[in-house]
Short mmCIF file of C-alpha atoms and ligand atoms in Angstrom, two decimals:
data_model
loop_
_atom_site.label_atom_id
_atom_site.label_comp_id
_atom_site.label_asym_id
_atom_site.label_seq_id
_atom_site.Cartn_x
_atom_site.Cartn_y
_atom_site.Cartn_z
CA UNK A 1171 0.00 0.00 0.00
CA UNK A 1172 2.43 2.43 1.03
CA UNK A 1173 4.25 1.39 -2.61
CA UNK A 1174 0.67 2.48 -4.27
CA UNK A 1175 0.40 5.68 -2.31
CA UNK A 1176 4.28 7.08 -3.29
CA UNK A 1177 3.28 6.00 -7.01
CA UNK A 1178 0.21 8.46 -7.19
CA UNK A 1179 1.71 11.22 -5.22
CA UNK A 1180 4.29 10.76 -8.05
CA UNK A 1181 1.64 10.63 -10.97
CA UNK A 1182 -0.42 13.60 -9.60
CA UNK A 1183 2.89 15.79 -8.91
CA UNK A 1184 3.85 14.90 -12.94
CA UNK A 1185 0.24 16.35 -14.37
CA UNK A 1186 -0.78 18.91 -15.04
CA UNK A 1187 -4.71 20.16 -15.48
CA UNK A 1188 -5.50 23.05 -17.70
CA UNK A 1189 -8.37 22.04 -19.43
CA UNK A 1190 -12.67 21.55 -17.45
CA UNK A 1191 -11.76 17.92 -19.44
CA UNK A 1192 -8.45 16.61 -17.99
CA UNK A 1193 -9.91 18.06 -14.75
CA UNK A 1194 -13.02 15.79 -15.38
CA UNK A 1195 -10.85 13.36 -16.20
CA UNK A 1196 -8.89 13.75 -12.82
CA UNK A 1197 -11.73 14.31 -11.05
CA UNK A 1198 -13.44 10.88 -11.68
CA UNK A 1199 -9.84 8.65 -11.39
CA UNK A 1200 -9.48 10.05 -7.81
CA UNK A 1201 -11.68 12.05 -5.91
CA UNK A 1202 -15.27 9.67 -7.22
CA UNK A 1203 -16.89 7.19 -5.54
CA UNK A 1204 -14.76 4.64 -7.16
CA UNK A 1205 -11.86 6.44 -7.78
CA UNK A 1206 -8.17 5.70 -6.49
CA UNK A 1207 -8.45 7.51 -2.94
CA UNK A 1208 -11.84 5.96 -1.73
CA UNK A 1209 -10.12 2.28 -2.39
CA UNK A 1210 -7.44 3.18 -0.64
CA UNK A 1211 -9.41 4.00 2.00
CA UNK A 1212 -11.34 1.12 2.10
CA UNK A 1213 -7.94 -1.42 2.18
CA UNK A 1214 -6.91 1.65 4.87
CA UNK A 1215 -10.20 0.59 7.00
CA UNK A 1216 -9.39 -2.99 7.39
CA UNK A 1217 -5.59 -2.63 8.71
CA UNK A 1218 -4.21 -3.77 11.90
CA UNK A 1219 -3.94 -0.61 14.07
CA UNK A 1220 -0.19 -0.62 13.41
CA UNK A 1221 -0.16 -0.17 9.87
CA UNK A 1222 -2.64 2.10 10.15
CA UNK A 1223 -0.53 4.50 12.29
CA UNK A 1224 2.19 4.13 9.72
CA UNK A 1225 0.33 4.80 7.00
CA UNK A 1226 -2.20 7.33 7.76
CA UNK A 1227 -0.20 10.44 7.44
CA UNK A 1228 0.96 9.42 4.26
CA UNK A 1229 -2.89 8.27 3.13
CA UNK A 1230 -3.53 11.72 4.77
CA UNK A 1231 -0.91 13.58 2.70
CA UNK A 1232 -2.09 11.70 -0.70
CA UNK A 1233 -5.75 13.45 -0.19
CA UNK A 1234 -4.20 17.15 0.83
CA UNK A 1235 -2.40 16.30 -3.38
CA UNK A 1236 -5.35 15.61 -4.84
CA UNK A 1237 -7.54 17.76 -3.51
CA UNK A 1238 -4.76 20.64 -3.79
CA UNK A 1239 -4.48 19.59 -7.81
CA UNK A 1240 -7.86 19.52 -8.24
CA UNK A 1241 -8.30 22.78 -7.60
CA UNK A 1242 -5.35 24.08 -9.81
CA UNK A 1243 -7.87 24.44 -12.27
CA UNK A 1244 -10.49 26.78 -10.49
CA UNK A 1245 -7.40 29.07 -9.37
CA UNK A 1246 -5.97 28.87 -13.43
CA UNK A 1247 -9.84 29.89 -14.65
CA UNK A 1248 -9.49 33.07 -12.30
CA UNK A 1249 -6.15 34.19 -13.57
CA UNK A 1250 -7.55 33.64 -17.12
CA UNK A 1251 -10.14 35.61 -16.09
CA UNK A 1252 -8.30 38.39 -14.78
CA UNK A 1253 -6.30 38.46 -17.84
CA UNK A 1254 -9.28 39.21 -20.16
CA UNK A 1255 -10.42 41.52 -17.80
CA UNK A 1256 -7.43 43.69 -18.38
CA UNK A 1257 -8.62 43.33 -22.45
CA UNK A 1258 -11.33 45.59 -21.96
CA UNK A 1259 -11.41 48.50 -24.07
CA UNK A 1260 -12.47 51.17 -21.71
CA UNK A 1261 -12.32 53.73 -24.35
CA UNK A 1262 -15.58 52.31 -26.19
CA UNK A 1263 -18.21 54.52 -25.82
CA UNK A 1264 -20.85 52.84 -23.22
CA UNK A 1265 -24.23 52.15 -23.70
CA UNK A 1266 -26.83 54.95 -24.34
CA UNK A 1267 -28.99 55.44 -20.86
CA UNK A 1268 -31.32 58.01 -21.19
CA UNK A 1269 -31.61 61.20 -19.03
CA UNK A 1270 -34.57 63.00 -18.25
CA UNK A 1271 -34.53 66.54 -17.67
CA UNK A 1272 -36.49 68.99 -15.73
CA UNK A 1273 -40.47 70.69 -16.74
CA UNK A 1274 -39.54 73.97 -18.19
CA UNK A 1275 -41.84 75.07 -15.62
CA UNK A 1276 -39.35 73.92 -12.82
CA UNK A 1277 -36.52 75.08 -13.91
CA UNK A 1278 -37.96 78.53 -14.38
CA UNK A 1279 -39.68 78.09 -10.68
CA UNK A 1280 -35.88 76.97 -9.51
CA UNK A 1281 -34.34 79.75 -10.89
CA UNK A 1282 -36.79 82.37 -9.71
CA UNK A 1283 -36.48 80.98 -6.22
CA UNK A 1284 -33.10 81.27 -6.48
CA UNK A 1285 -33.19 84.76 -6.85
CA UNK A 1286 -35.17 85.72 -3.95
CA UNK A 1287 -33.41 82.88 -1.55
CA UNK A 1288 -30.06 85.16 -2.53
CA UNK A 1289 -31.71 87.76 -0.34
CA UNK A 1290 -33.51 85.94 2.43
CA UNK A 1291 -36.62 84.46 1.34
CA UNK A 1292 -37.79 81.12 2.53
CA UNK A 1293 -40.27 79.01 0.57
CA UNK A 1294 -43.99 78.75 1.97
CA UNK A 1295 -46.49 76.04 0.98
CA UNK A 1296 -50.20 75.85 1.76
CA UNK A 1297 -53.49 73.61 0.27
CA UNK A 1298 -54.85 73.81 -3.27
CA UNK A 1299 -58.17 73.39 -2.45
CA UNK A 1300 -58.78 76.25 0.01
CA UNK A 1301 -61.97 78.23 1.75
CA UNK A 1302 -63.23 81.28 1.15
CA UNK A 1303 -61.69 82.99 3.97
CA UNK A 1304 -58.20 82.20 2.88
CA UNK A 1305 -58.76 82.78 -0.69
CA UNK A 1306 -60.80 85.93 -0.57
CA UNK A 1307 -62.43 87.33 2.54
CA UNK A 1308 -58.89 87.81 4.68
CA UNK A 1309 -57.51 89.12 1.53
CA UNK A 1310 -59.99 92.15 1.42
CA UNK A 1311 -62.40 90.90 -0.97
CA UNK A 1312 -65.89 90.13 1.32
CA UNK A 1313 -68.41 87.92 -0.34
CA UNK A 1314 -70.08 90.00 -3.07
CA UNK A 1315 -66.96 92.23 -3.56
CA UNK A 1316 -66.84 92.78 -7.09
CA UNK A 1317 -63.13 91.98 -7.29
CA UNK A 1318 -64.02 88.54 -7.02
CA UNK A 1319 -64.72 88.31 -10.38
CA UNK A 1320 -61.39 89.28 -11.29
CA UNK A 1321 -60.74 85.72 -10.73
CA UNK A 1322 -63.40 83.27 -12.07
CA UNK A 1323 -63.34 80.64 -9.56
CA UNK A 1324 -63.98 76.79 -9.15
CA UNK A 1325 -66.07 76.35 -6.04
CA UNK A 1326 -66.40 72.62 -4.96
CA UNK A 1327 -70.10 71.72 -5.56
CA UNK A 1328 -70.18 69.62 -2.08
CA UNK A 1329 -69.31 72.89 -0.22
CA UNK A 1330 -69.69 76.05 -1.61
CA UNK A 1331 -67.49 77.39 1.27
CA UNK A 1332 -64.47 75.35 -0.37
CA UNK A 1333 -62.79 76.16 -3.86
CA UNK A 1334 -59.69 75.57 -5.93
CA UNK A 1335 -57.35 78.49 -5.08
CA UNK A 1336 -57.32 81.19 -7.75
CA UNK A 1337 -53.77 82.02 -6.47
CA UNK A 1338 -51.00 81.69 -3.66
CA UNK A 1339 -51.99 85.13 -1.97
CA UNK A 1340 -54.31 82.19 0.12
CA UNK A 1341 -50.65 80.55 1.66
CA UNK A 1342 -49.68 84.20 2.40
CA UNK A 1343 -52.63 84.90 4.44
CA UNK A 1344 -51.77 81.49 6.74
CA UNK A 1345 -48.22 82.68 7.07
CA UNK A 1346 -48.78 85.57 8.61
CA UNK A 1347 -52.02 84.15 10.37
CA UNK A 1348 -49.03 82.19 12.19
CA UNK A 1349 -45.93 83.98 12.54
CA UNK A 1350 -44.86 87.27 13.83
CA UNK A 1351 -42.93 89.71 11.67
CA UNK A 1352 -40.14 90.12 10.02
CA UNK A 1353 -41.69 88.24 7.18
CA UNK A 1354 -40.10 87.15 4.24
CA UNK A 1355 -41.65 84.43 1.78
CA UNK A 1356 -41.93 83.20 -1.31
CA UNK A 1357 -45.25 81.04 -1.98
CA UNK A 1358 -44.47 79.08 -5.39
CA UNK A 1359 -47.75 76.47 -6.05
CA UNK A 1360 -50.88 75.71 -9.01
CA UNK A 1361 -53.80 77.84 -9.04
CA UNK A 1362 -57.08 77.86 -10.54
CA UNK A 1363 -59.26 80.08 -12.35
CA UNK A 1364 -62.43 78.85 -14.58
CA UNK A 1365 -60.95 80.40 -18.12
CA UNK A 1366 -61.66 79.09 -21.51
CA UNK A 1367 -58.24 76.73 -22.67
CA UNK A 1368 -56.46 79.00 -25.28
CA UNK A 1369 -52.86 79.55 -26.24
CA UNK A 1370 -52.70 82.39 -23.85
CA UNK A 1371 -54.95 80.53 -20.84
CA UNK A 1372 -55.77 77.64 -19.12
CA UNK A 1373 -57.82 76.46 -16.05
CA UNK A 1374 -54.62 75.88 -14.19
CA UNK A 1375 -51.18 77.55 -14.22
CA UNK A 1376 -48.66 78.20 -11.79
CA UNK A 1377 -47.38 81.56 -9.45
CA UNK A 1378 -44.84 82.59 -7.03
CA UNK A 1379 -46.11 85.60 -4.92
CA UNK A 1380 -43.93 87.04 -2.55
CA UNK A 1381 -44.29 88.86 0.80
CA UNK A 1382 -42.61 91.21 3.06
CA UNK A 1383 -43.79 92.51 6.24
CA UNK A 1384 -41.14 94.41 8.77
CA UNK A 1385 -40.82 98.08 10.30
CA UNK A 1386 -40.87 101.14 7.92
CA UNK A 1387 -41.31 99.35 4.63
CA UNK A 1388 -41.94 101.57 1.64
CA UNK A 1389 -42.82 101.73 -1.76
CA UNK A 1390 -38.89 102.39 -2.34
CA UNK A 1391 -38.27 99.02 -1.08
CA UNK A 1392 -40.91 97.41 -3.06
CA UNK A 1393 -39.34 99.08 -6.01
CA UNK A 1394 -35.70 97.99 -5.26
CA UNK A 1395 -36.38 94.35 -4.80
CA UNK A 1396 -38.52 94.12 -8.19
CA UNK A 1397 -36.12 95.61 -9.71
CA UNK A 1398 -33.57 93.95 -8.07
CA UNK A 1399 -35.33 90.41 -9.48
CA UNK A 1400 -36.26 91.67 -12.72
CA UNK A 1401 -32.38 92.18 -13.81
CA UNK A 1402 -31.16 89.22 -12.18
CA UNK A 1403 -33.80 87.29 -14.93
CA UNK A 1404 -33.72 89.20 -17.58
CA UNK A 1405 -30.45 90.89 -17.39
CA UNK A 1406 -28.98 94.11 -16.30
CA UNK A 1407 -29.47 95.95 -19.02
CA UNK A 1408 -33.56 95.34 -18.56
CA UNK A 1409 -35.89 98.74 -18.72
CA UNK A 1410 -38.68 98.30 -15.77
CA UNK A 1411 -41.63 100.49 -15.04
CA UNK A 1412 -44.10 100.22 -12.60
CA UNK A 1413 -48.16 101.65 -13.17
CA UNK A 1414 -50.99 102.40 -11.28
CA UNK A 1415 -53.17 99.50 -10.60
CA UNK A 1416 -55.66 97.80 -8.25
CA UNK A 1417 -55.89 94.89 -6.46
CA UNK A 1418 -58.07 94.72 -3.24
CA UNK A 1419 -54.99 93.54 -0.89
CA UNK A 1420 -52.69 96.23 -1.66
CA UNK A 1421 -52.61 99.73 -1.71
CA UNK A 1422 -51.02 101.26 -3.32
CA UNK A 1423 -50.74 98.52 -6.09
CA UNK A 1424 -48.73 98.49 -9.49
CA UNK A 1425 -48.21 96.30 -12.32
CA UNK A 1426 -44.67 95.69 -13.76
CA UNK A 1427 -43.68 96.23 -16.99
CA UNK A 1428 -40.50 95.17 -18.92
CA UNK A 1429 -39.18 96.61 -22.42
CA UNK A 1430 -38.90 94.05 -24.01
CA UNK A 1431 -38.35 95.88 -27.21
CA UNK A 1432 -40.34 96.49 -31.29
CA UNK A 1433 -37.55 94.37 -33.14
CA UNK A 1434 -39.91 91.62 -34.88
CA UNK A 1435 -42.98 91.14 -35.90
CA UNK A 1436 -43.81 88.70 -33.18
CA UNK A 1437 -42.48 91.33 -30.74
CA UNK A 1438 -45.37 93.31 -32.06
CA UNK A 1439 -47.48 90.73 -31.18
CA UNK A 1440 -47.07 90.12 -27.92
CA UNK A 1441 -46.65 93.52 -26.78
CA UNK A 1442 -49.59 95.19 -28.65
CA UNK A 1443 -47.41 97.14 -30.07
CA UNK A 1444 -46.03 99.47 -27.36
CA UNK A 1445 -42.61 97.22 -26.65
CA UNK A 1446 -43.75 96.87 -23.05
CA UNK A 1447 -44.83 93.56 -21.80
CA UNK A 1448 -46.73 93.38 -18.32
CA UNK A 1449 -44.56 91.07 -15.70
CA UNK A 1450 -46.73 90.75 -12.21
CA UNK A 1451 -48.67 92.89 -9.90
CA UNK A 1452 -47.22 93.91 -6.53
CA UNK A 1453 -48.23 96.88 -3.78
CA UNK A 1454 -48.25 98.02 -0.50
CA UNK A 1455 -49.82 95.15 1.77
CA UNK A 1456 -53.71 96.50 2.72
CA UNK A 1457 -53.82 97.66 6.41
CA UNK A 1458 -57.14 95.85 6.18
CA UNK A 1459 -55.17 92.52 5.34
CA UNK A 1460 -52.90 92.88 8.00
CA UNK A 1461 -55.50 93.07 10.69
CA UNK A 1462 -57.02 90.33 9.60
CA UNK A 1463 -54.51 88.23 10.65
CA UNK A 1464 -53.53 90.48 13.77
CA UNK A 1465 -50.37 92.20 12.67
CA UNK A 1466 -50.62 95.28 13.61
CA UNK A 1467 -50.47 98.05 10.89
CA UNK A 1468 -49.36 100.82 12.73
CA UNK A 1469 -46.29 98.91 13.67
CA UNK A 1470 -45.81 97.13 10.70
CA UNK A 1471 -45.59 97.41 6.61
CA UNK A 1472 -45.30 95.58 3.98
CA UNK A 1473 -45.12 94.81 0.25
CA UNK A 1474 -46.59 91.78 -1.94
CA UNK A 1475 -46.06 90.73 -5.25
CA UNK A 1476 -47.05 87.66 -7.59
CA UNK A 1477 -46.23 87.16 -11.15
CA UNK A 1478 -47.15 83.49 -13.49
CA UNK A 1479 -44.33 81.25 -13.78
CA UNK A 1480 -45.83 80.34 -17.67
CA UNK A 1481 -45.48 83.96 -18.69
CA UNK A 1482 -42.08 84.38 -18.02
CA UNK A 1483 -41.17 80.85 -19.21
CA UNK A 1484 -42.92 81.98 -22.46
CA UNK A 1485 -40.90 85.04 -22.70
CA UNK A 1486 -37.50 83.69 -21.72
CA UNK A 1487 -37.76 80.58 -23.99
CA UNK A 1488 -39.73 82.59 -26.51
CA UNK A 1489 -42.73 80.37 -26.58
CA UNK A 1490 -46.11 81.43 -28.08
CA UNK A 1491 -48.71 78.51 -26.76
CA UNK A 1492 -49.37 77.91 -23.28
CA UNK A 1493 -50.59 74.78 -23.70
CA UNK A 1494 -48.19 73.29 -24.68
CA UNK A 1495 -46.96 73.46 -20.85
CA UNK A 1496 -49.26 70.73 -20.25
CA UNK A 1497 -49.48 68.29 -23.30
CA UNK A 1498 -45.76 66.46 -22.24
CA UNK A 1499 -44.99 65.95 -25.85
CA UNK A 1500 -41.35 64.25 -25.75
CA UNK A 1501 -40.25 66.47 -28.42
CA UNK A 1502 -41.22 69.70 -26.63
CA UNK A 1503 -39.76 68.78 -23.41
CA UNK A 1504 -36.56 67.37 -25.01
CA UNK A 1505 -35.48 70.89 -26.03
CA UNK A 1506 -35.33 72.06 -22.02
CA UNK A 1507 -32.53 69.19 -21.27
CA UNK A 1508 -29.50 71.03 -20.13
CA UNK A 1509 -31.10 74.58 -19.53
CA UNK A 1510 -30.83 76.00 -15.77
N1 LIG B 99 -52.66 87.69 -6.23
C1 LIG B 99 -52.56 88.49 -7.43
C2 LIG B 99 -53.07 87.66 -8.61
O1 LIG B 99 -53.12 86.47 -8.51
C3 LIG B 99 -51.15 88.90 -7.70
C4 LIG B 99 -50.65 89.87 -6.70
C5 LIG B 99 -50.02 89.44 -5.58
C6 LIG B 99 -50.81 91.23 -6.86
C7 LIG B 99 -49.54 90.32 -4.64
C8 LIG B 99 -50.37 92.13 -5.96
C9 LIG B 99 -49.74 91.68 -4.84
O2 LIG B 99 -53.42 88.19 -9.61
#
């Protein structure tokens, strides 16, 4: 036996396995149930305990070959491996994954909250679906006010006390219903107003109104921080004016023009004409308003303003038909990818 044993350690050091067939091959002559190692076992079994102490570290050292050998293989398919790992051409172009890209809409929201974070604004949300109070009544328009109708409104049938808001003056009107002044927000949200669906309106679009409440706020300061946001958009170089308007929360109020200039025929278009395009509609915060959510106004002032994120999406990306904000044609949307 211990002739047998010396013989195979011999014939297993002289091989050598580089192929899944000689290792098959090995495999079955000495590791199966037949093969060379389990016989040798079994004549191992039956010794007197003598031989067996003589010959079980060699029997012992002829399975710690085989087994070793047998493995050669696994260890040789990893270095292969490796090897043709190191092939790869990283320089090939990879496969195409497609990216999305922001709404239009957002990245014109983004970039006008950007603008008025620079100088201390924080972001305030409230509901869509509002009541009357919030919507109207706190903000100076009573039930029957005629102003009302400046903004056709979806009431909800169940309770005529509920609506869609018509804009985010409502989120304005909680703020301050819950904090003390200073005051500086910016409400960014949908609104709703019942118009016909047309390239210039919809039954939903979306605002960012702003508010301001501290001591000894002026028109002056309204004027600086329009003006202020109107050339970080649209440049330095942009011509502003502000004229006379109404709105039942403010007072004085104003509406915002830009020049935006009589150089096409388009241009025309959209500015009737005159070269001045309306922006958004701001003014000096109603004393009314403010003691309606118990600020005091002889202590405090303040300014509002609110202006549609569509219009001035339209204007910066020179885009005649609002609806086209809402249809999510792929081919629209494509040409936003990479703006900011
Ligand atoms: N809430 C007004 C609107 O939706 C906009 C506005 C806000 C005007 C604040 C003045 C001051 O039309």
């Amino acid at each position: 036996m211990q002739e047998k044993i010396n013989k195979y350690i011999h014939d297993i050091n002289s091989i050598t396995i580089s192929s899944i067939e000689e290792a098959t091959i090995f495999h079955k002559k000495y590791l199966s149930k037949k093969g060379l190692l389990n016989q040798l076992f079994n004549e191992f079994k039956v010794l007197e305990s003598a031989k067996k102490r003589e010959l079980g570290p060699l029997l012992n050292n002829l399975k710690k070959i085989i087994t070793e050998k047998s493995q050669t293989l696994k260890i040789d398919k990893n270095d292969n491996l490796s090897k043709q790992s190191k092939k790869i051409d990283i320089t090939l172009p990879s496969s195409y994954e497609p990216v999305g890209s922001l709404h239009p809409l957002s990245q014109v929201k983004r970039k006008i909250i950007s603008i008025f974070e620079k100088v201390g604004f924080i972001i305030s949300d409230g509901p869509e679906i509002e009541d009357d109070w919030h919507n109207f009544s706190a903000l100076n328009m009573p039930k029957n006010h005629p102003a009302r109708d400046m903004q056709d409104t979806f009431f909800i049938s169940v309770n005529p006390d509920m609506l869609l808001r018509t804009h985010t003056s409502s989120v304005q009107i909680r703020y301050m219903n819950q904090t003390e002044p200073p005051i500086r927000i910016i409400s960014p949200g949908r609104v709703y107003r019942k118009e016909d669906i047309s390239a210039r309106a919809n039954c939903f679009f979306h605002q960012i109104e702003g508010l301001y409440i501290d001591h000894d706020i002026s028109f002056s300061d309204l004027k600086k921080m329009i003006t202020y946001f109107l050339k970080s958009l649209f440049g330095e170089d942009v011509k502003t004016r502000f004229r006379p308007s109404f709105f039942p929360f403010t007072e004085p109020s104003a509406e915002v023009d830009i020049y935006w200039g009589l150089n096409s025929e388009s241009d025309y278009r959209i500015t009737k004409g005159t070269g001045w395009l309306e922006i958004m509609g701001c003014g000096m915060i109603d004393p009314n308003v403010l003691e309606n959510v118990n600020i005091n106004p002889k202590i405090y002032s303040g300014f509002a303003f609110g202006l549609g994120i569509e219009r001035i999406a339209m204007l910066l990306y020179q885009i005649d038909d609002l609806r086209l904000f809402f249809e999510n044609d792929i081919r629209f949307l494509k040409q936003f990818q990479g703006l900011s």
